[in-house]
Short mmCIF file of C-alpha atoms in Angstrom, two decimals:
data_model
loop_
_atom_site.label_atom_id
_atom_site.label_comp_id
_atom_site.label_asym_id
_atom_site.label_seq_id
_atom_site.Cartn_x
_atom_site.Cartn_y
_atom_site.Cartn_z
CA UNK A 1 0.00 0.00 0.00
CA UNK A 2 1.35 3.21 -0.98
CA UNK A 3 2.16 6.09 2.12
CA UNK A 4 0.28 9.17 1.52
CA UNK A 5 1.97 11.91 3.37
CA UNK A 6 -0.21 15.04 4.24
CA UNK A 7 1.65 18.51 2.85
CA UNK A 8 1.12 21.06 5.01
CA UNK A 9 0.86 25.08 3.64
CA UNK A 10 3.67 26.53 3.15
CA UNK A 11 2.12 29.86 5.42
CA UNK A 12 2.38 27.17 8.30
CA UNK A 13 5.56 25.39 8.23
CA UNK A 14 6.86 29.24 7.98
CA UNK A 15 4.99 30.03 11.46
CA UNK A 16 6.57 26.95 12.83
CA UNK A 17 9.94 27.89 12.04
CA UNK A 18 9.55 31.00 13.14
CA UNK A 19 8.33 30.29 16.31
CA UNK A 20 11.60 28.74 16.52
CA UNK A 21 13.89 31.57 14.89
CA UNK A 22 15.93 31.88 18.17
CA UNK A 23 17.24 28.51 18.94
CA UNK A 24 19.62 27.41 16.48
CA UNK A 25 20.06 24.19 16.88
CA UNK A 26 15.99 23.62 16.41
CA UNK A 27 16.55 25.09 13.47
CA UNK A 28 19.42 23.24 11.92
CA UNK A 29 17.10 20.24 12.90
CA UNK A 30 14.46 21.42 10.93
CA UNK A 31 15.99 22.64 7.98
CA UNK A 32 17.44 19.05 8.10
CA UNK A 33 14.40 17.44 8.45
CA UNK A 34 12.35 18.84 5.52
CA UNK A 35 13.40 20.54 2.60
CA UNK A 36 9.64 22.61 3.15
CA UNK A 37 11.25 24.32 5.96
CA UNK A 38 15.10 24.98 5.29
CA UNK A 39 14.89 28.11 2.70
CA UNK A 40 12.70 29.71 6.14
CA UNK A 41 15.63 28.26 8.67
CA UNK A 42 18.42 29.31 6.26
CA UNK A 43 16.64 33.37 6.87
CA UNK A 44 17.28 33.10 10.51
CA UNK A 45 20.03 30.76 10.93
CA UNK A 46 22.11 33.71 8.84
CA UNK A 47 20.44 36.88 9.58
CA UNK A 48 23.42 37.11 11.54
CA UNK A 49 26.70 36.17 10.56
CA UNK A 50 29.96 36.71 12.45
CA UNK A 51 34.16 36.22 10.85
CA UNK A 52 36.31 35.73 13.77
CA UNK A 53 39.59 35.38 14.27
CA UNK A 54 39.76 34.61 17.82
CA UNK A 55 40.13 30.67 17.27
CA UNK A 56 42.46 31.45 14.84
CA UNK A 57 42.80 31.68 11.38
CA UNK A 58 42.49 27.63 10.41
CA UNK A 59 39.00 27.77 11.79
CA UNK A 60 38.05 31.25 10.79
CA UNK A 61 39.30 29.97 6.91
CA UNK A 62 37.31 26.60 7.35
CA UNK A 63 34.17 28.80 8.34
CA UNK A 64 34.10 30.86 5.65
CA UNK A 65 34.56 27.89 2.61
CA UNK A 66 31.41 26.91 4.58
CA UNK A 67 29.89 29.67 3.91
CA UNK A 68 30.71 30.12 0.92
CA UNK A 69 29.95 26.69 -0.46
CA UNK A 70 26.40 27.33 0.62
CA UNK A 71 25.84 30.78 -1.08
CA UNK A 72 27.47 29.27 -3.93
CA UNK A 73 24.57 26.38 -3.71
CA UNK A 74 21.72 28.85 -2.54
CA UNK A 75 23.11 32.44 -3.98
CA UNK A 76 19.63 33.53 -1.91
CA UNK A 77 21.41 33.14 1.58
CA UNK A 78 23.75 36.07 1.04
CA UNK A 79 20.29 38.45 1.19
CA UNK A 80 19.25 37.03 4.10
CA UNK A 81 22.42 38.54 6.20
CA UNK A 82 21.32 41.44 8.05
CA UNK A 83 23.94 41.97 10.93
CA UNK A 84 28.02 41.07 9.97
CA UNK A 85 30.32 41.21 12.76
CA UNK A 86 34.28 41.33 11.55
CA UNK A 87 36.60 40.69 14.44
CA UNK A 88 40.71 40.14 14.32
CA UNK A 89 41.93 41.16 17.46
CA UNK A 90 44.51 38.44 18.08
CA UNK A 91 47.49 39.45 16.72
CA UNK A 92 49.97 36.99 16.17
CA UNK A 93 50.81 38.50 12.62
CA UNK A 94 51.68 41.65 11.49
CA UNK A 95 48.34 42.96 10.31
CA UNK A 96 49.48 43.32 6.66
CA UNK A 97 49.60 39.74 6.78
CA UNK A 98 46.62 38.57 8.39
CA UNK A 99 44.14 36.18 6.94
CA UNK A 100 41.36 38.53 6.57
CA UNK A 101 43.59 41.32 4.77
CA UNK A 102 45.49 39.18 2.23
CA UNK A 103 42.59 36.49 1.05
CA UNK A 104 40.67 37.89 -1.74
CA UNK A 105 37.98 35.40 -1.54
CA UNK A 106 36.86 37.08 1.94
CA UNK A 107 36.91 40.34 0.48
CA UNK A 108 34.75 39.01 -2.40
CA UNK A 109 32.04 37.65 0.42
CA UNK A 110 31.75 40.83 2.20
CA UNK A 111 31.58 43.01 -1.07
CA UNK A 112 28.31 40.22 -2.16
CA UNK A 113 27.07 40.89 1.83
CA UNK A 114 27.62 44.53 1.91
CA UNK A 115 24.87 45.59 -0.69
CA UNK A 116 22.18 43.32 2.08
CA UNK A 117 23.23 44.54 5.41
CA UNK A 118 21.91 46.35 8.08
CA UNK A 119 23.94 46.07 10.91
CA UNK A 120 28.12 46.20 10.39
CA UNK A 121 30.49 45.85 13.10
CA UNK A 122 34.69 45.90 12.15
CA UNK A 123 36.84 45.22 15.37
CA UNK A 124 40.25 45.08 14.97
CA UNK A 125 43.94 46.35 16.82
CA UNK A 126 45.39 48.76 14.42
CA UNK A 127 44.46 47.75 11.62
CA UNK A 128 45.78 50.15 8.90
CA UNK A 129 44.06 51.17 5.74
CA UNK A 130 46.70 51.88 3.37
CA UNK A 131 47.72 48.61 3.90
CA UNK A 132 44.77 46.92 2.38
CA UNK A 133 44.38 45.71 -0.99
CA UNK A 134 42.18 47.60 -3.07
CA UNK A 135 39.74 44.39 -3.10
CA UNK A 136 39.74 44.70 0.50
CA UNK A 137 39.27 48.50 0.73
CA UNK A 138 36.43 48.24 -1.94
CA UNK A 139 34.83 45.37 -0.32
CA UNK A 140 34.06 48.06 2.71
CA UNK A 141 32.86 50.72 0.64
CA UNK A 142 30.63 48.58 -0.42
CA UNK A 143 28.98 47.62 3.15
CA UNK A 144 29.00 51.46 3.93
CA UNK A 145 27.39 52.58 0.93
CA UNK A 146 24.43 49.45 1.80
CA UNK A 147 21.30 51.48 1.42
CA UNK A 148 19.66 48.97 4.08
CA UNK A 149 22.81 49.82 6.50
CA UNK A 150 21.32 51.71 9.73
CA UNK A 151 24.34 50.91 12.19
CA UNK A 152 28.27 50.81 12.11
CA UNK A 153 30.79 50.28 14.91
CA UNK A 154 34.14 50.75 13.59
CA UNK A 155 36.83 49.90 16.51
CA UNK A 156 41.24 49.43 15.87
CA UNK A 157 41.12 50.81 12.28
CA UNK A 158 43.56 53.77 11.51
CA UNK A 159 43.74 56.10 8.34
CA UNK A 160 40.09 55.85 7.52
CA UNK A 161 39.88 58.07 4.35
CA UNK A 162 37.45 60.83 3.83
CA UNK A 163 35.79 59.22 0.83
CA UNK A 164 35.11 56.57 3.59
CA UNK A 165 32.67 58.65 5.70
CA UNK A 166 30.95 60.15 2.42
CA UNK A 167 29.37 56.92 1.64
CA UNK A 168 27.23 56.04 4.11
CA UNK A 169 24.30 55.46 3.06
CA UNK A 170 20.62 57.72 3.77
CA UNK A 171 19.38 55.01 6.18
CA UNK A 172 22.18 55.11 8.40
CA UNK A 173 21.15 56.34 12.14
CA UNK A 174 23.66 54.86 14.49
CA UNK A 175 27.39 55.18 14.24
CA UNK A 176 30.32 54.42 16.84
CA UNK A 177 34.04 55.17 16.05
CA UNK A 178 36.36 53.77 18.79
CA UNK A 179 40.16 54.12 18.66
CA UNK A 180 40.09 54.90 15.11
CA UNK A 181 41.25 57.78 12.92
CA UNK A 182 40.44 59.45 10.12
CA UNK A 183 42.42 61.29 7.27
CA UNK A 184 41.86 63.35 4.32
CA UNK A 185 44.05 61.60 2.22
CA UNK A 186 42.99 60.68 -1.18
CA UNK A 187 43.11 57.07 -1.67
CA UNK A 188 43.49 56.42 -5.54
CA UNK A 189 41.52 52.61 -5.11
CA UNK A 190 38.71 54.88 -4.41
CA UNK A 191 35.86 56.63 -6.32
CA UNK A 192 36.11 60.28 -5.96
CA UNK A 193 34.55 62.21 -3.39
CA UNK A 194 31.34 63.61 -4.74
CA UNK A 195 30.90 67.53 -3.97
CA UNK A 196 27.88 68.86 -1.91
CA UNK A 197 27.29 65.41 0.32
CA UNK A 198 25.87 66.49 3.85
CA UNK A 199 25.69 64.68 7.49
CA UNK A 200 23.50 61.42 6.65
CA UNK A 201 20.04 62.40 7.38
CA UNK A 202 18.62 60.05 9.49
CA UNK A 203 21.98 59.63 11.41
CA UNK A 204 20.57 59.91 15.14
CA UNK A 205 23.73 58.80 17.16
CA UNK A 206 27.29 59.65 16.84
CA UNK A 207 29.56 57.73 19.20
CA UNK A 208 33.42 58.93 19.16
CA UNK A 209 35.66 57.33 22.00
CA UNK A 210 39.62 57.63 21.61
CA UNK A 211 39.20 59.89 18.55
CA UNK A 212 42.12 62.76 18.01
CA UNK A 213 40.70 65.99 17.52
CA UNK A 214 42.03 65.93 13.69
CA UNK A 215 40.18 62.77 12.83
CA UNK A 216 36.82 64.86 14.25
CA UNK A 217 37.91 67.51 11.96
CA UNK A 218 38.03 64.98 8.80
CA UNK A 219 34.41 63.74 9.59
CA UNK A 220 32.67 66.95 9.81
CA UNK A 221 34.43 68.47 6.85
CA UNK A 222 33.03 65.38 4.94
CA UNK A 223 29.90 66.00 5.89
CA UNK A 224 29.41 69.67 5.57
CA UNK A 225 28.44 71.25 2.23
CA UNK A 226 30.99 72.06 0.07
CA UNK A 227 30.86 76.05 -0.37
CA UNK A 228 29.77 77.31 -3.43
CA UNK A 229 32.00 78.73 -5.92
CA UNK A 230 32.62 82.28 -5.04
CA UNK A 231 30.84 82.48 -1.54
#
């Protein structure tokens, strides 16, 4: 006698998963269990995604093939990441050479992510910009310039360049600079500044802790009108 298995709508097996979104390892049961429910589990199990390098840099690399073998399966996952957390504070490299600086397959990830996000967080120890590749430095243009992206914490990264804190995009409202700086060189892997950008305008908190009084400078000349011609 042949099985008849009852289908349930779609609607519902999304409520159930949902009424699991917060415990992870329900999920990763479920989106094992039925193909009906892993597209919904996939949306919460990576709303929020986090490269560390605190375990070091084997299992940060291992991570991110992960990853990236399933976007490369499902190219739908990378949209579902809302909130990417960056963190290399462990420095047993110079930070020229660290993983997340030299592999252009990482940079490639976040520059897919960055057009999708919402929340960003970079946390590094001085971690310089003119040392990054241009793949790199492009990669993180492309997160700020997210028009989704309402938050940014910055912390460890030195020589931030102006054309940096001209592309946030019109949604952001919360932004925290710690021990970071900010200079008005021109950095030739960038686009040029465009004339006439102002403050972001739904920007509703400015954080700035262990900021020099130049990089302060930097930021609020970038976001101030440029004067008109003659005035």
């Amino acid at each position: 006698m042949k099985t008849i298995h009852p289908t349930l709508p779609q609607e519902l097996i999304d409520a159930i998963v949902d009424a699991s979104a917060k415990d992870r390892e329900t999920l990763k049961a479920l989106s094992i269990a039925s193909k009906s429910c892993l597209r919904r589990c996939r949306k919460h199990l990576f709303r929020s995604v986090e490269f560390s390098a605190d375990r070091g840099e084997d299992i940060l690399a291992k991570y991110h093939e992960s990853f990236r073998t399933i976007i490369a399966r499902d190219p739908r996952v990378q949209t579902y990441v809302e909130k990417l957390v960056v963190r290399d504070i462990e420095m047993s490299s110079a930070p020229e050479n660290r993983w997340m600086i030299t592999n252009a397959q990482f940079h490639e990830t976040l520059y897919l992510l960055g057009p999708h996000l919402k929340r960003f967080t970079f946390i590094a120890d001085n971690y310089v910009w003119n040392t990054f590749p241009a793949s790199f430095k492009l990669a993180f243009m492309s997160i700020f310039a997210s028009p989704s992206l309402t938050s940014v914490r910055l912390q460890g990264l030195e020589a931030i360049p102006k054309a940096c804190c001209v592309s946030f995009g019109t949604q952001m409202v919360d932004l925290t600079i710690v021990t970071s700086s900010f200079t008005h060189t021109v950095d030739p892997d960038l686009p040029p500044i465009m004339h006439g950008r102002v403050t972001p305008p739904k920007l509703y908190w400015l954080h700035l802790e262990d900021v020099n009084e130049r990089s302060i400078n930097v930021l609020i000349d970038a976001w101030l009108p440029a004067p008109l011609q003659g005035h």
